[in-house]
Short mmCIF file of C-alpha atoms in Angstrom, two decimals:
data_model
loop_
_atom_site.label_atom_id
_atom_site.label_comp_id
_atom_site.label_asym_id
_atom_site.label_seq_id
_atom_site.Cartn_x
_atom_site.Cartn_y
_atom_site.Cartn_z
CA UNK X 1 -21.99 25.20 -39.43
CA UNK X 2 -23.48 21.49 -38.78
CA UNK X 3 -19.88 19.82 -39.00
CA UNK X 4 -18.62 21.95 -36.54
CA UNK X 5 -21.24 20.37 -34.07
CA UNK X 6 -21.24 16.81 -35.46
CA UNK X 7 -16.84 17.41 -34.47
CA UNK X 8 -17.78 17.96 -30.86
CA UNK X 9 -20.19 15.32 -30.62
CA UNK X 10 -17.83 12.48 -31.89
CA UNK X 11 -15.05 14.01 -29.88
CA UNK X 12 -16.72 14.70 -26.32
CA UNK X 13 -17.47 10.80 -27.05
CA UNK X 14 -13.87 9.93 -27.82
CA UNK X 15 -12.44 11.74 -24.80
CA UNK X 16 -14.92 10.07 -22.63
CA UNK X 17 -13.42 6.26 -23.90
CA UNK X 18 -10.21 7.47 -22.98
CA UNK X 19 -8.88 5.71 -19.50
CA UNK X 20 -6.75 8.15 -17.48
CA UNK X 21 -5.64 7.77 -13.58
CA UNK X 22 -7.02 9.98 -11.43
CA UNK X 23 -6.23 13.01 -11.00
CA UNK X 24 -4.30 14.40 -7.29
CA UNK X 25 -6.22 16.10 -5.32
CA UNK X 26 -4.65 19.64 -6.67
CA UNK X 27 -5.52 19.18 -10.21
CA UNK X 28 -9.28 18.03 -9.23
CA UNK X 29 -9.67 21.41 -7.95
CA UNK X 30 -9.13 23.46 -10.95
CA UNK X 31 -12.87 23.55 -12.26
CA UNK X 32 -12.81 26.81 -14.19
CA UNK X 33 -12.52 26.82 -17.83
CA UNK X 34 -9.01 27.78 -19.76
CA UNK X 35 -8.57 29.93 -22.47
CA UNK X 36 -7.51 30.02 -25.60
CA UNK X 37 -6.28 32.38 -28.04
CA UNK X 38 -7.39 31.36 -31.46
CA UNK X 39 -4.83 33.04 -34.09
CA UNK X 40 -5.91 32.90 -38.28
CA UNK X 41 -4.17 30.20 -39.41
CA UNK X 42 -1.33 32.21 -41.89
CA UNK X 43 -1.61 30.97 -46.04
CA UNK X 44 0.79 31.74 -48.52
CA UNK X 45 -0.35 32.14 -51.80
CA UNK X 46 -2.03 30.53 -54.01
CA UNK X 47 -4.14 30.11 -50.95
CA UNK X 48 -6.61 32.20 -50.28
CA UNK X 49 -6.03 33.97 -46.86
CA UNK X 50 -10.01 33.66 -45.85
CA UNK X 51 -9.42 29.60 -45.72
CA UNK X 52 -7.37 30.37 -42.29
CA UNK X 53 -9.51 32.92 -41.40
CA UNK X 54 -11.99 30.51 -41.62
CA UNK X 55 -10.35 27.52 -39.88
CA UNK X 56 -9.92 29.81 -36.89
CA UNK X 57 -13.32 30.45 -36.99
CA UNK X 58 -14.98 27.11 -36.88
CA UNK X 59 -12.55 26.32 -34.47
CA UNK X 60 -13.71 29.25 -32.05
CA UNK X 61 -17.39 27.98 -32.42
CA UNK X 62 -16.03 23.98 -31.59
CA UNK X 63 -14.36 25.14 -28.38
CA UNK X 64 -17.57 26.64 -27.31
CA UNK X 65 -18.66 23.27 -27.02
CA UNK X 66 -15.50 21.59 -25.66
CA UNK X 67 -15.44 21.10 -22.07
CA UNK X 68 -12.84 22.68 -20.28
CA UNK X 69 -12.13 24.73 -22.59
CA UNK X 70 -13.03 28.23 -24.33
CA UNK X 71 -12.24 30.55 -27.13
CA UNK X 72 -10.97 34.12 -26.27
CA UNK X 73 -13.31 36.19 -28.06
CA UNK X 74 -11.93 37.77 -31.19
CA UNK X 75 -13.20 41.43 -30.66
CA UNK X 76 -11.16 41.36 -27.31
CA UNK X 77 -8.20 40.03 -29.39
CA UNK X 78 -8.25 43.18 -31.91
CA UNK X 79 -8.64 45.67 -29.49
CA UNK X 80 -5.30 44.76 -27.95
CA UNK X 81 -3.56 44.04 -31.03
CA UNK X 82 -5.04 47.65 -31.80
CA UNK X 83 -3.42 49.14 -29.30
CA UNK X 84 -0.22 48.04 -30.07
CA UNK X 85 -0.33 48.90 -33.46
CA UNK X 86 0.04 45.14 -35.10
CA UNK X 87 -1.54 44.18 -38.14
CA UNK X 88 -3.23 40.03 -36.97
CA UNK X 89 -2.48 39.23 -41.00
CA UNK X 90 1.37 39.68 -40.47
CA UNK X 91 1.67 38.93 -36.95
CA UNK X 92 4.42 36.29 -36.16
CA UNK X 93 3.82 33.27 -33.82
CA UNK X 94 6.14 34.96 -31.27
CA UNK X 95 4.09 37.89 -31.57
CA UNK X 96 0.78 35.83 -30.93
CA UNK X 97 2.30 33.89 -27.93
CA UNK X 98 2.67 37.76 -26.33
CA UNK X 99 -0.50 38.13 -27.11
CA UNK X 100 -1.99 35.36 -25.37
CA UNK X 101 0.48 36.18 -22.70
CA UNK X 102 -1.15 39.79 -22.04
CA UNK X 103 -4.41 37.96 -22.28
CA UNK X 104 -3.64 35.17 -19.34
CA UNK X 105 -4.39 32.66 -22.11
CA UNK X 106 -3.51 28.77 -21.59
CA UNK X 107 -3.34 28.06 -24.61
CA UNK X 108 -2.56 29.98 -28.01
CA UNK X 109 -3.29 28.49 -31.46
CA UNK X 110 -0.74 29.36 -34.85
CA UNK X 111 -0.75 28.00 -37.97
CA UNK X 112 0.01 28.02 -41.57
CA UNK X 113 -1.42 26.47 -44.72
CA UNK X 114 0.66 25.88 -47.74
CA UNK X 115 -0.61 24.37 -51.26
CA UNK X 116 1.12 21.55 -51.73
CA UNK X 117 0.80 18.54 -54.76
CA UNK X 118 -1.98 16.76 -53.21
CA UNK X 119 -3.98 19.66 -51.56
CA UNK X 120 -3.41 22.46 -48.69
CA UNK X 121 -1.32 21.16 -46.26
CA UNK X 122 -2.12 22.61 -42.87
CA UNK X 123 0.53 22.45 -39.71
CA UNK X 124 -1.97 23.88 -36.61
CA UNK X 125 0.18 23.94 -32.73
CA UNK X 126 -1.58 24.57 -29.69
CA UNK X 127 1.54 26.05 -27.16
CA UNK X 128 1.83 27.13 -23.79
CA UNK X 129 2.38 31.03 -24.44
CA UNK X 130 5.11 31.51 -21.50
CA UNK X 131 7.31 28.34 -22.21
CA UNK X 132 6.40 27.33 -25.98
CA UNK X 133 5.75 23.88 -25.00
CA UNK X 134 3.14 22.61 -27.90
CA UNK X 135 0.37 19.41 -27.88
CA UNK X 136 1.20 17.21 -30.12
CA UNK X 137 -0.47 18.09 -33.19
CA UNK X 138 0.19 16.33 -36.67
CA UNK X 139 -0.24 18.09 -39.69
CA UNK X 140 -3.08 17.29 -41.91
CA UNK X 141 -4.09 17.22 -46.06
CA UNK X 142 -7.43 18.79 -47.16
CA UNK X 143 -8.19 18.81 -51.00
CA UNK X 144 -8.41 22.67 -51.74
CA UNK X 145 -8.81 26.10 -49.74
CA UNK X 146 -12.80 25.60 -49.92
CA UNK X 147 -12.14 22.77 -47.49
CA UNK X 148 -11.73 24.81 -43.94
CA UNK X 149 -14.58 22.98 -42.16
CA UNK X 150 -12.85 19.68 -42.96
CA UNK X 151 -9.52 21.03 -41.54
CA UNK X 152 -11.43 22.49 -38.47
CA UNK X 153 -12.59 19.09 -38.15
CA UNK X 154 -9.42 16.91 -38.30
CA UNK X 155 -7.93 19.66 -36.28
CA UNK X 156 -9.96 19.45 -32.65
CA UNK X 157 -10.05 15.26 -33.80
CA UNK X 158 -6.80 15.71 -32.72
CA UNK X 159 -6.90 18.48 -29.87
CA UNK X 160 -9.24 16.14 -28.22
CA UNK X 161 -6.23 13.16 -28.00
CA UNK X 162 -3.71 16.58 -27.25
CA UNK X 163 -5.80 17.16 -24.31
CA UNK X 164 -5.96 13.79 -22.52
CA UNK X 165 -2.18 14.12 -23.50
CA UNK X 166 -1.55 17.28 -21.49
CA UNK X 167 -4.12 16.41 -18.60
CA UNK X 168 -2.08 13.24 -18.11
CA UNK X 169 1.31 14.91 -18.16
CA UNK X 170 0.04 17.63 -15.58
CA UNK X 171 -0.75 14.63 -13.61
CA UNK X 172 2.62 12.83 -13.79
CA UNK X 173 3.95 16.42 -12.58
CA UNK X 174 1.78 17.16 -10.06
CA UNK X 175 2.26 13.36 -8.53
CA UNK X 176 5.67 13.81 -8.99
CA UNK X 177 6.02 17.03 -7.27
CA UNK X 178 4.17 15.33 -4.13
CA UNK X 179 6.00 12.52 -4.54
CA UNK X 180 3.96 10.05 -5.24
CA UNK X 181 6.12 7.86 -7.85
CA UNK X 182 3.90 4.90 -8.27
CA UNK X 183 0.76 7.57 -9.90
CA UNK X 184 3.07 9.72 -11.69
CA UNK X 185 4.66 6.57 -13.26
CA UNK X 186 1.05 5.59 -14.30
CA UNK X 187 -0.01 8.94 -15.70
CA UNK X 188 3.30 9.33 -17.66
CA UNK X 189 2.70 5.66 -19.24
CA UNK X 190 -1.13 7.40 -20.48
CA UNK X 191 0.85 10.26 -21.46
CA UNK X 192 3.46 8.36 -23.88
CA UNK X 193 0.44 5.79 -25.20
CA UNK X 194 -0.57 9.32 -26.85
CA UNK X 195 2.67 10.69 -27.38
CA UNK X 196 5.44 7.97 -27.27
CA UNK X 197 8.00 10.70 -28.74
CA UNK X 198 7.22 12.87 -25.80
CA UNK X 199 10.34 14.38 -23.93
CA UNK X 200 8.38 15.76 -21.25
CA UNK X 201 6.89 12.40 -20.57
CA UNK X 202 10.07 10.22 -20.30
CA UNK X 203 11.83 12.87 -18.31
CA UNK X 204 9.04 13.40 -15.98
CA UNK X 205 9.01 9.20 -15.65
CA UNK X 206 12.57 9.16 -15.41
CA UNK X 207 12.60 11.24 -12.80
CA UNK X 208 9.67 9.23 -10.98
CA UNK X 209 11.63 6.23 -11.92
CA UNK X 210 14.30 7.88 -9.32
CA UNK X 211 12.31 9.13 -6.90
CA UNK X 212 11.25 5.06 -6.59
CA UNK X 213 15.11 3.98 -6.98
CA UNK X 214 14.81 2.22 -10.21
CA UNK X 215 17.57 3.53 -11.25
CA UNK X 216 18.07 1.15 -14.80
CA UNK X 217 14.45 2.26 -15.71
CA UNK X 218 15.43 5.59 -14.83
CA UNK X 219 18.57 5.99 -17.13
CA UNK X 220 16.06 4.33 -20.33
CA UNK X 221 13.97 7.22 -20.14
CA UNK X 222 16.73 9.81 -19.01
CA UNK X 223 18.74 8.71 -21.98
CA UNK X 224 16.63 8.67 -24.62
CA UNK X 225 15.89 12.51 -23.39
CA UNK X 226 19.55 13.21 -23.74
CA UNK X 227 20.12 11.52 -26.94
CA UNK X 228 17.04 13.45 -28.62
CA UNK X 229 18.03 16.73 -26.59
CA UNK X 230 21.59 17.09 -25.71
CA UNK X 231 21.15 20.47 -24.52
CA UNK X 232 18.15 19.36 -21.53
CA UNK X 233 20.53 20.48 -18.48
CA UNK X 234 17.97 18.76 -15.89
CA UNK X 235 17.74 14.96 -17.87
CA UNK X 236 21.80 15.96 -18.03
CA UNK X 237 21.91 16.22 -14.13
CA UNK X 238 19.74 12.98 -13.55
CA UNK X 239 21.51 11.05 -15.81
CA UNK X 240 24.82 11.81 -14.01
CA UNK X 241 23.26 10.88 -10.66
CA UNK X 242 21.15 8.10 -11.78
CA UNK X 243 24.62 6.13 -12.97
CA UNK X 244 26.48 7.00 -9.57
CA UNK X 245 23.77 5.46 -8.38
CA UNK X 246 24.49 2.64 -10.50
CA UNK X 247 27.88 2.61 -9.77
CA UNK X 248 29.04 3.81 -13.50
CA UNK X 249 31.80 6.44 -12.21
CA UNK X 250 32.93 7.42 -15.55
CA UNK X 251 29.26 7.67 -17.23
CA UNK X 252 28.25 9.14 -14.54
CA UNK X 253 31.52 11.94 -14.65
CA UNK X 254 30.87 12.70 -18.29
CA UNK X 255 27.26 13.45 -18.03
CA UNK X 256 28.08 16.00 -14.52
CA UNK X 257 30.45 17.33 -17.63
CA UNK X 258 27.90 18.51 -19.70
CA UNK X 259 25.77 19.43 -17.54
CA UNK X 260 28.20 22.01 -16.48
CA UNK X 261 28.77 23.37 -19.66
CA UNK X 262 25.27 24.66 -19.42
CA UNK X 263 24.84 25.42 -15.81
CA UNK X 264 28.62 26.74 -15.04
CA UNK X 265 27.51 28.60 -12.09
CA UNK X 266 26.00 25.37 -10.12
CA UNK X 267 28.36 25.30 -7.29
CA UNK X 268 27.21 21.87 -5.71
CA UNK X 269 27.35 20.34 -8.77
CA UNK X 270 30.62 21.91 -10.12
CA UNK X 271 31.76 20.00 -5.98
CA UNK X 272 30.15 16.84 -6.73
CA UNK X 273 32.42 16.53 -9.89
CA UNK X 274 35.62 17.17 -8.04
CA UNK X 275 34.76 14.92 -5.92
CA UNK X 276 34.76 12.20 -8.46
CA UNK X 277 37.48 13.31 -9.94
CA UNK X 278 39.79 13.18 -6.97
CA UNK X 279 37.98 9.35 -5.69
CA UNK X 280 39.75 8.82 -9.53
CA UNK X 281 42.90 10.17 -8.49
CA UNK X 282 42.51 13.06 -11.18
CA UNK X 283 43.93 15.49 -8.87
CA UNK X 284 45.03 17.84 -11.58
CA UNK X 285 41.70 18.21 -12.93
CA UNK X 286 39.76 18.63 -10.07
CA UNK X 287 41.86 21.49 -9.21
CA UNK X 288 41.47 23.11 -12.24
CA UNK X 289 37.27 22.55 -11.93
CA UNK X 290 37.77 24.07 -8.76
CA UNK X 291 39.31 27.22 -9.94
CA UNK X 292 37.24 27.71 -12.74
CA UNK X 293 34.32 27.73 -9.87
CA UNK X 294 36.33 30.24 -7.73
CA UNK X 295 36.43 32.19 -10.98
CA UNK X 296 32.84 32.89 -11.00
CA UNK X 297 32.22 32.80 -7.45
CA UNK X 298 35.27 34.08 -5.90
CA UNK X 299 34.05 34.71 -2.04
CA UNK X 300 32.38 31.13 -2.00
CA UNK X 301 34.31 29.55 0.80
CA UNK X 302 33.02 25.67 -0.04
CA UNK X 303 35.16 26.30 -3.19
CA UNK X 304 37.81 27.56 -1.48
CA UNK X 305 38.23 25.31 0.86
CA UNK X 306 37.83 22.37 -1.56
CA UNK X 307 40.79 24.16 -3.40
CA UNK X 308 42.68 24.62 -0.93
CA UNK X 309 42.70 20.76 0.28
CA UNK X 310 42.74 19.44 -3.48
CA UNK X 311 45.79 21.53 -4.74
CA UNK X 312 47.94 20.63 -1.52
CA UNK X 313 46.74 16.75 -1.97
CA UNK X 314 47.57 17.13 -6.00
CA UNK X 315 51.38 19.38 -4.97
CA UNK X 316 52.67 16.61 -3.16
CA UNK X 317 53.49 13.32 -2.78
CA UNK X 318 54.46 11.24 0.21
CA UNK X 319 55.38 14.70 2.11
CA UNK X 320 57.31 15.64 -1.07
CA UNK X 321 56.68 18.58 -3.67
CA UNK X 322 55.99 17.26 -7.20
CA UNK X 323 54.01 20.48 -8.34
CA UNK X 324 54.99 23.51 -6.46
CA UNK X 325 52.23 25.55 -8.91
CA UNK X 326 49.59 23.34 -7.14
CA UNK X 327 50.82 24.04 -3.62
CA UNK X 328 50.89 28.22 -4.38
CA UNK X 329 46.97 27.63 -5.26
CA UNK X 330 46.20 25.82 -1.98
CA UNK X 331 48.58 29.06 -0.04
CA UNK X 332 46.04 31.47 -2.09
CA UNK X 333 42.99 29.63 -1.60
CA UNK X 334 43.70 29.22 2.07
CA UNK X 335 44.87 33.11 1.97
CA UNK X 336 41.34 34.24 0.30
CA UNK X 337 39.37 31.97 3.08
CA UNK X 338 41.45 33.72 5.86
CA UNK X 339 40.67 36.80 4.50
CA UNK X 340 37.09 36.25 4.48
CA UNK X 341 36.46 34.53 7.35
CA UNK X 342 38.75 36.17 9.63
CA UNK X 343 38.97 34.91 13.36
CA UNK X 344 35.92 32.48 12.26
CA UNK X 345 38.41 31.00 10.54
CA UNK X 346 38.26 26.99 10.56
CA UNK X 347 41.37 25.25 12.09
CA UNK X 348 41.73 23.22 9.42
CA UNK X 349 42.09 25.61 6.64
CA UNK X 350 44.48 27.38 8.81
CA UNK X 351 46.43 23.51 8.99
CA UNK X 352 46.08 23.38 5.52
CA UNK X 353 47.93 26.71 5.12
CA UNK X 354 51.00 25.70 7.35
CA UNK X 355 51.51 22.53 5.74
CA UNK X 356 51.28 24.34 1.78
CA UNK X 357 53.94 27.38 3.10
CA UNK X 358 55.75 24.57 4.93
CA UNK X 359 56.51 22.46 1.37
CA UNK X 360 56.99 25.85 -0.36
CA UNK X 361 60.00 26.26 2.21
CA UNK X 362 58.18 29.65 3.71
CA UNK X 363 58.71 28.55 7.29
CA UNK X 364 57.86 32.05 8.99
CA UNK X 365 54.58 32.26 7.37
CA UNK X 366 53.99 28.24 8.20
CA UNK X 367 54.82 29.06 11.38
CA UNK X 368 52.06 32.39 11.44
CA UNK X 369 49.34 29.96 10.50
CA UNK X 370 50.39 26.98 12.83
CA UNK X 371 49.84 29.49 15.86
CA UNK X 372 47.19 30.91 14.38
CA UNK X 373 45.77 26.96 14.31
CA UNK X 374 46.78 26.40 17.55
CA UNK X 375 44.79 28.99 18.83
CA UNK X 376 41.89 27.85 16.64
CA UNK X 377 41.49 24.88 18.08
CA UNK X 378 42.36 25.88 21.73
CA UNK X 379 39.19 28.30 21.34
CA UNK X 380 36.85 25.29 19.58
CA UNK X 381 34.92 23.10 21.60
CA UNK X 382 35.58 20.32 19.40
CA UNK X 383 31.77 19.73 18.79
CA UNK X 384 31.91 20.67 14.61
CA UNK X 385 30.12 16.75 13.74
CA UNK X 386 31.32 17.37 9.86
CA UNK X 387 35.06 17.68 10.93
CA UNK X 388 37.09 15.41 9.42
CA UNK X 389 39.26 15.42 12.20
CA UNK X 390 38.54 15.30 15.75
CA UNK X 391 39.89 17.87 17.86
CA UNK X 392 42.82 15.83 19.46
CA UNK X 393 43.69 14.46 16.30
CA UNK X 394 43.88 18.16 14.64
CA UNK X 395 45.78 19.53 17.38
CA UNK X 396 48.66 16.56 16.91
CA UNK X 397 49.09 17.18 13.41
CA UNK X 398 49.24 20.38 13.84
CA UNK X 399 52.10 19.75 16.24
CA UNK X 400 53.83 17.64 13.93
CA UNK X 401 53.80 20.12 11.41
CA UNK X 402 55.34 22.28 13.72
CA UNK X 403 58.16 20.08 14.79
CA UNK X 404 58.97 19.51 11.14
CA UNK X 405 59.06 23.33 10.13
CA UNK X 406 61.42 23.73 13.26
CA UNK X 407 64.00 20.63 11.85
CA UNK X 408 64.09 22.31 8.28
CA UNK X 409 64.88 25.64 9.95
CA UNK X 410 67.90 24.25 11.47
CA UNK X 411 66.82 26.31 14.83
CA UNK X 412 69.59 25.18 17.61
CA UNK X 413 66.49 26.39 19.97
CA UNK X 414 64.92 23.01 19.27
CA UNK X 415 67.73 20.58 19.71
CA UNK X 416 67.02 18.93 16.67
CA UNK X 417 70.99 20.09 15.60
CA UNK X 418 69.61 20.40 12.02
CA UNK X 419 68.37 17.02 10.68
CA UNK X 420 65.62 17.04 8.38
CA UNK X 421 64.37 13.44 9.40
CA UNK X 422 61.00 15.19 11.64
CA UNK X 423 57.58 14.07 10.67
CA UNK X 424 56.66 14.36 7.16
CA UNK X 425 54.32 16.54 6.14
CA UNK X 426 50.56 15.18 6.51
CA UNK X 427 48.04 15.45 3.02
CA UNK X 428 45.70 18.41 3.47
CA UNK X 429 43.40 17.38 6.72
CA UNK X 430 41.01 18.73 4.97
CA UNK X 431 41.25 16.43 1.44
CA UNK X 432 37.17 16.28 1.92
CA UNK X 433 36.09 18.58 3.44
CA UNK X 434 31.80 18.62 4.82
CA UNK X 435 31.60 21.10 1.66
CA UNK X 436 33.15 18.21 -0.60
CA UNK X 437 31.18 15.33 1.49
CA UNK X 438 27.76 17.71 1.01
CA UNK X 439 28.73 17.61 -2.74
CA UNK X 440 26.64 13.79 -2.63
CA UNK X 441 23.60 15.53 -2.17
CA UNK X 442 20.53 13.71 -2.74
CA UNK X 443 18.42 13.88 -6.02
CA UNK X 444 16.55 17.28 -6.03
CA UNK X 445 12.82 16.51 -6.27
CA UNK X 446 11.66 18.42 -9.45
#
């Protein structure tokens, strides 16, 4: 088959032209060649089911030639898809990718070929078995089924450019991954002069773009992922903390938002939104986040005690009850955290408690958890560097809270004879908490 050879010379010559960083260290190691599964290309009649037989063929004999890279051998392939009783003529392209799967392939190959009104039109992809993730691969026009050495041809043309592609992109990862912005930035800009529609590239820059804190260049790429892919849950993510980072609070909101709608169970995110929320005064809704969280994760005690501060902040107003709904929350909140955490109890949570029971008018049990504070903090040694409060400052509130809870039970034990003018009650101690601080976590490195 001399046009199978005459392929491979042209395109070992046009990969060679082809100006690529260099590689990290990691990738430089991998010197052994990767497979690939070589599947008949499918036809549907009129065309004769030999032409992808045939394309599949010549394409087997290129990649014997193709550095890097090599055909599985076809007798191997048959056996196993003897064993499992498939027929290769009907097989699906799910059914190949488990193929290559069993056979630790890099790479499968699927097809089809369809007559169309200028010739067989033939769609070839080259995919990852595991994830699906294909080359980029046009599809291509030959004059008539007689032509599968012409489509062979065009075909590993293009595998050739699909290649660099890839290589680059691994490179952009694997720079990424040691973060090393400046190279990945470099390989991702080969990888989208091959592919500029690639959604791998641009999120892979975007998130190099972060990792070097150009955050405007980041949200380019990171929103033209989004836009094409509304369902990527990482560009998503990135996009929400690339515009806190730019200071847009209610871009940045929305995209935490949607994020969640995919990744519901992502606790430090599902904090990180309430804690936007509530620096928006959106009290109500942060609650409600919160309680959707405690939902799914009800023994998560960062929740909880994010709950319990935001529902007493969003009950009350100036000492007063506006919601009393939103100040039973913060009593069951700080109820489940007692309950879990027993005499490791923190202080504040126990604070928190007394001041929610206190506005619900439930002085004994206010009083039950102010002792229970007192004793807290009397057995602390002050030293937590995430408290909000220090330890002198906790106690005196805690005080205060008492004194008031003594004035509105008109006890003649306190002298206060009954007037309800004590201290006010103090907004949740804990309103952030180190759980809701921790919620501004840095940018996970991918």
């Amino acid at each position: 088959m001399r046009s199978t050879r005459n392929t491979l010379s042209w395109l070992v010559a046009g990969v060679a032209v082809l100006s690529v960083p260099a590689a990290p260290r990691a990738l430089e190691a991998q010197t052994g060649e990767l497979t690939i599964l070589v599947a008949p290309v499918a036809v549907t009649e009129p065309v004769d089911r030999r032409f992808g037989e045939r394309i599949a063929e010549e394409i087997r004999e290129a990649l014997e030639l193709f550095p890097g890279y090599i055909a599985i051998d076809r007798d191997d392939a048959r056996d196993l898809i003897d064993d499992n009783d498939l027929d290769e003529r009907t097989m699906s392209a799910i059914e190949w990718r488990q193929l290559a799967i069993h056979l630790d392939a890099s790479l499968v190959m699927v097809g089809t070929a369809t007559q169309g009104g200028s010739g067989v039109e033939v769609d070839i992809s080259f995919m990852e078995p595991t994830t699906g993730d294909e080359l980029p691969m046009a599809a291509l026009t030959v004059a008539d089924d007689r032509s599968h050495e012409e489509a062979a041809q065009q075909v590993m043309g293009q595998f050739g450019i699909a290649v660099e592609y890839a290589r680059s992109l691994a490179f952009c990862a694997d720079y990424l991954a040691s973060e090393q912005p400046g190279d990945a930035i470099s390989n991702c800009n080969a990888a989208l002069r091959l592919s500029p529609e690639s959604e791998r590239a641009h999120y892979l820059r975007g998130r190099a773009f972060m990792l070097n804190e150009a955050w405007g260049d980041a949200a380019g790429d990171l929103q033209r992922v989004v836009d094409g892919n509304g369902a990527h849950s990482e560009a998503l993510e990135s996009l929400a903390f690339t515009h806190a980072q730019l200071g847009n609070g209610p871009e940045s909101l929305s995209y935490y938002q949607q994020f969640l709608g995919f990744q519901p169970d992502k606790v430090d995110v599902r904090m990180r939104i309430a804690y936007d929320l509530t620096q928006s005064g959106r009290w109500g809704e942060a609650v409600q986040l919160l309680q959707d969280g405690v939902g799914r994760a009800p023994d998560n005690t960062d929740l909880l005690e994010y709950l319990t501060s935001a529902a007493l902040r969003a009950g009350q107003a100036a000492g007063e009850v506006t919601d009393a709904g939103m100040i039973r929350v913060a009593v069951e909140a700080s109820d489940k955290l007692v309950g879990l955490q027993g005499d490791a109890v923190k202080p504040s949570t126990l604070s928190n408690a007394t001041n929610a029971y206190m506005l619900l008018e439930e002085y004994d049990n206010a009083l039950a958890f102010s002792e229970r504070a007192l004793e807290a903090i009397a057995s602390s040694d002050g030293a937590d560097a995430d408290a909000e409060m220090s330890k002198e400052d906790l106690l005196a509130q805690v005080h205060s809270s008492r004194a008031t809870i003594y004035d509105r039970m008109d006890d003649p034990a306190t002298g206060r004879g009954g007037t309800r003018t004590g201290a006010r009650v103090q907004p949740g101690c804990g309103e952030r908490t180190p759980a809701a601080r921790n919620a501004q976590a840095e940018v996970r490195r991918p």
